[in-house]
C-alpha cells in the first residue's frame, strides 16, 4: 500500500518488492540500546541509564555505554561517567560525537554522576575495532547551561548543535518542570539559554521536540500538536499550523518525524510526522490505558509559503503506532520500525500498565511499515527505550527495549539486549560499489569516484547518489538524520561517477556523512566523507546561495 501520493513524492518513494526483507539477530548490546549512533564505518555507540544491573561491566561496576563493532557484533564497555538516561546527541562539523543531557545521579548506590547537564565527547575514532577510543565525560569541566532530561539536539548550518527543551527533574509522565529554552554547543549568546514561547505553549507533552535543520538554515520544530519555524539568526519563532485531528506526537505521546529527502535544484523541505496519540494532554496519566489505540495518522507539510498555506496533508497508516522509529533508507524510502500499536510511552504511569511497574504500551509493533508495504515480522518486542539506526552497510541496526524500571528478564516485555539487523532486499542482491571516495568534500564542488556496477544490473537503470547523516536515535527522534540527493554523471564506460557536492552548508550542515550509490533497485554500501572543512564549530557559511533562498540572516523565500 502506498501512503504518499503527491507528484513530488513519486520519484522519492520508488517501489521495491516486499520479498527479500529479513530480520537477523547479530550479537548483544551489553547495555540497553535505548540510544544509538554510528560513530565510524565500523562502530556504533549504545547508551543506557546508569545502574547496577547490565551484563557488561567496566571498572568493577555495571556499564551504561557500549561500543558495538559492526563487523564482529561484539559490544565493548564504554566508560561513561554521568547518567545518560534519556539523553540525545549528534555529530559536530569536526566529526566529534556529542551526547547531551540525561538524568540525575542514580539512587541506591548505583554508579553514575549527575547527568542532566551532560556534554560528553567521543572524538573521531580511526581504529576499526575502537581500540584506544574513549568518551570524554567530565561534568565539572564541560556541561550545559541548564539541566535537561529528554532534550533534543540537531546539528545546524554552522556545524554546532542546537539543544532544545527537556525537563529539569525526573517526572513519571508529563513535563511538569520544563526547560523551555534553547542553547547551543559550542555555546552562543555568552552561554545564556534562549527562552522559547513555543516550548512554553506545548507543555506538558513537548519532550524530545522533533527538530529539523532546513536548507535555508532555519529550524522547523514539532512539539505536542504544534509546529514552529525558528530563525536562529534573527531569534524569532513563527507559528505554523497545528497537527490536524487532535494528534499529539511528542513524548509522552511519541510519534516519530523525519525531514524527507532533499532534492536539487531547490531542496524544498518536507516533513512527515507519523503516529502518536489522540488524547487531551490534560488527562491525568492514571486515566489513560495501555490498551488505548495509538494514532494511525501521518501528517506531511511542505515548508514553503505555498505548502504552509496548504497546511498538513493527512495520510493513514494501516494501524496506529506509539513510539515508532522513522528512518530514511539510502534509496529515499521511509520505514517505521519498533514501538507499539496501543498505549503510551514510559513506565508504570497509566491506569493499567502491562504489570504494576511495567510498560504503558501494549501490542508490540513487530512488523515494520514501509510506504510500499509487505515487510517481515520480528519476534522481538522493541517497546520503550529501544533504538534503530541505518548503518554504513545500508541496513538497519535495531537494539534495546526496556519498558521496566530495572533490568527484568522475566516480565512481559523483558529487558532486551539482542541486536538485530533488518536487511532490505538490496543487501542480498549484487551491489554496486564506490571506490576512491575522497575523505573530505568541499561545498559546491565536483569530485570523481570510481564505481563498480555489477554486469547484471540493467544499463538503463537510473543512477542516484544519496548523501546521508545516519542520525542519533533516542526515543523515536533521529537527531540530524538527513538525505540529500546529489547530482551525478556516470561516464560512458560506467566506471567513473562525477558527483556534485551539496551547494552550501545549510543544505547539508557541515560534518560527517555517508555516500550511497543507487543503480535501479541496487544500493551500494555507504562511504564515509567529511562534508566541509572538518573544522570545529562554529564554521562560516560556505558555497553558493540557492536561487530564492537567502543564506545570511534575512527572511527565506524558498518558493516553489
Ligand atoms: C492543539 O492542542 C491545544 C491544547 O490542547 C488545543 O487547544 C488545540 O485545539 C489543538 N489543535 C488542534 C488543531 O487540534
Ligand atoms: C480520572 O479517573 C478518576 C477515577 O476513575 C475520575 O474520578 C476522574 O474524573 C477522571 N478524570 C478525568 C479527567 O477523566
Ligand atoms: C515498583 O517500583 C517502585 C519504585 O522503584 C519500587 O519501590 C517498588 O518496589 C516496585 N514494585 C514492584 C512490584 O516491583
Ligand atoms: C520483574 O517483573 C515481575 C512482574 O512481571 C515483578 O514481579 C518483579 O518484581 C520484577 N523484577 C524486578 C527486578 O523488577
Ligand atoms: C570538535 O569541536 C569540539 C567543539 O569545539 C571540540 O570540543 C572537540 O575537541 C573537537 N574535536 C576535534 C577532533 O577537533
mmCIF file of C-alpha atoms and ligand atoms in Angstrom, residues 201-204 223-226 241-248 279-282, ligand 1:
data_model
loop_
_atom_site.group_PDB
_atom_site.id
_atom_site.type_symbol
_atom_site.label_atom_id
_atom_site.label_comp_id
_atom_site.label_asym_id
_atom_site.label_seq_id
_atom_site.Cartn_x
_atom_site.Cartn_y
_atom_site.Cartn_z
ATOM 1 C CA UNK A 201 2.945 26.668 24.806
ATOM 2 C CA UNK A 202 3.465 22.945 24.238
ATOM 3 C CA UNK A 203 3.913 21.876 27.875
ATOM 4 C CA UNK A 204 3.190 19.230 29.209
ATOM 5 C CA UNK A 223 6.130 19.506 19.805
ATOM 6 C CA UNK A 224 2.844 18.242 21.228
ATOM 7 C CA UNK A 225 0.329 19.153 18.454
ATOM 8 C CA UNK A 226 2.069 22.375 17.362
ATOM 9 C CA UNK A 241 -0.233 25.039 11.614
ATOM 10 C CA UNK A 242 -1.082 22.542 14.369
ATOM 11 C CA UNK A 243 -1.079 18.833 13.572
ATOM 12 C CA UNK A 244 -4.611 18.058 12.409
ATOM 13 C CA UNK A 245 -7.288 15.998 14.139
ATOM 14 C CA UNK A 246 -6.016 16.349 17.686
ATOM 15 C CA UNK A 247 -2.904 14.244 17.141
ATOM 16 C CA UNK A 248 -0.019 14.855 19.578
ATOM 17 C CA UNK A 279 -5.930 12.398 23.671
ATOM 18 C CA UNK A 280 -6.080 15.576 25.719
ATOM 19 C CA UNK A 281 -2.756 16.472 27.284
ATOM 20 C CA UNK A 282 -4.719 17.407 30.416
HETATM 21 C C1 LIG B 1 -3.761 21.568 19.968
HETATM 22 O O1 LIG B 1 -3.797 21.415 21.369
HETATM 23 C C2 LIG B 1 -4.327 22.569 22.048
HETATM 24 C C3 LIG B 1 -4.132 22.348 23.530
HETATM 25 O O2 LIG B 1 -4.511 21.078 23.917
HETATM 26 C C4 LIG B 1 -5.773 22.765 21.628
HETATM 27 O O3 LIG B 1 -6.302 23.917 22.243
HETATM 28 C C5 LIG B 1 -5.855 22.917 20.115
HETATM 29 O O4 LIG B 1 -7.178 22.992 19.688
HETATM 30 C C6 LIG B 1 -5.184 21.735 19.428
HETATM 31 N N1 LIG B 1 -5.155 21.960 17.966
HETATM 32 C C7 LIG B 1 -5.811 21.177 17.105
HETATM 33 C C8 LIG B 1 -5.708 21.538 15.669
HETATM 34 O O5 LIG B 1 -6.452 20.200 17.456
#
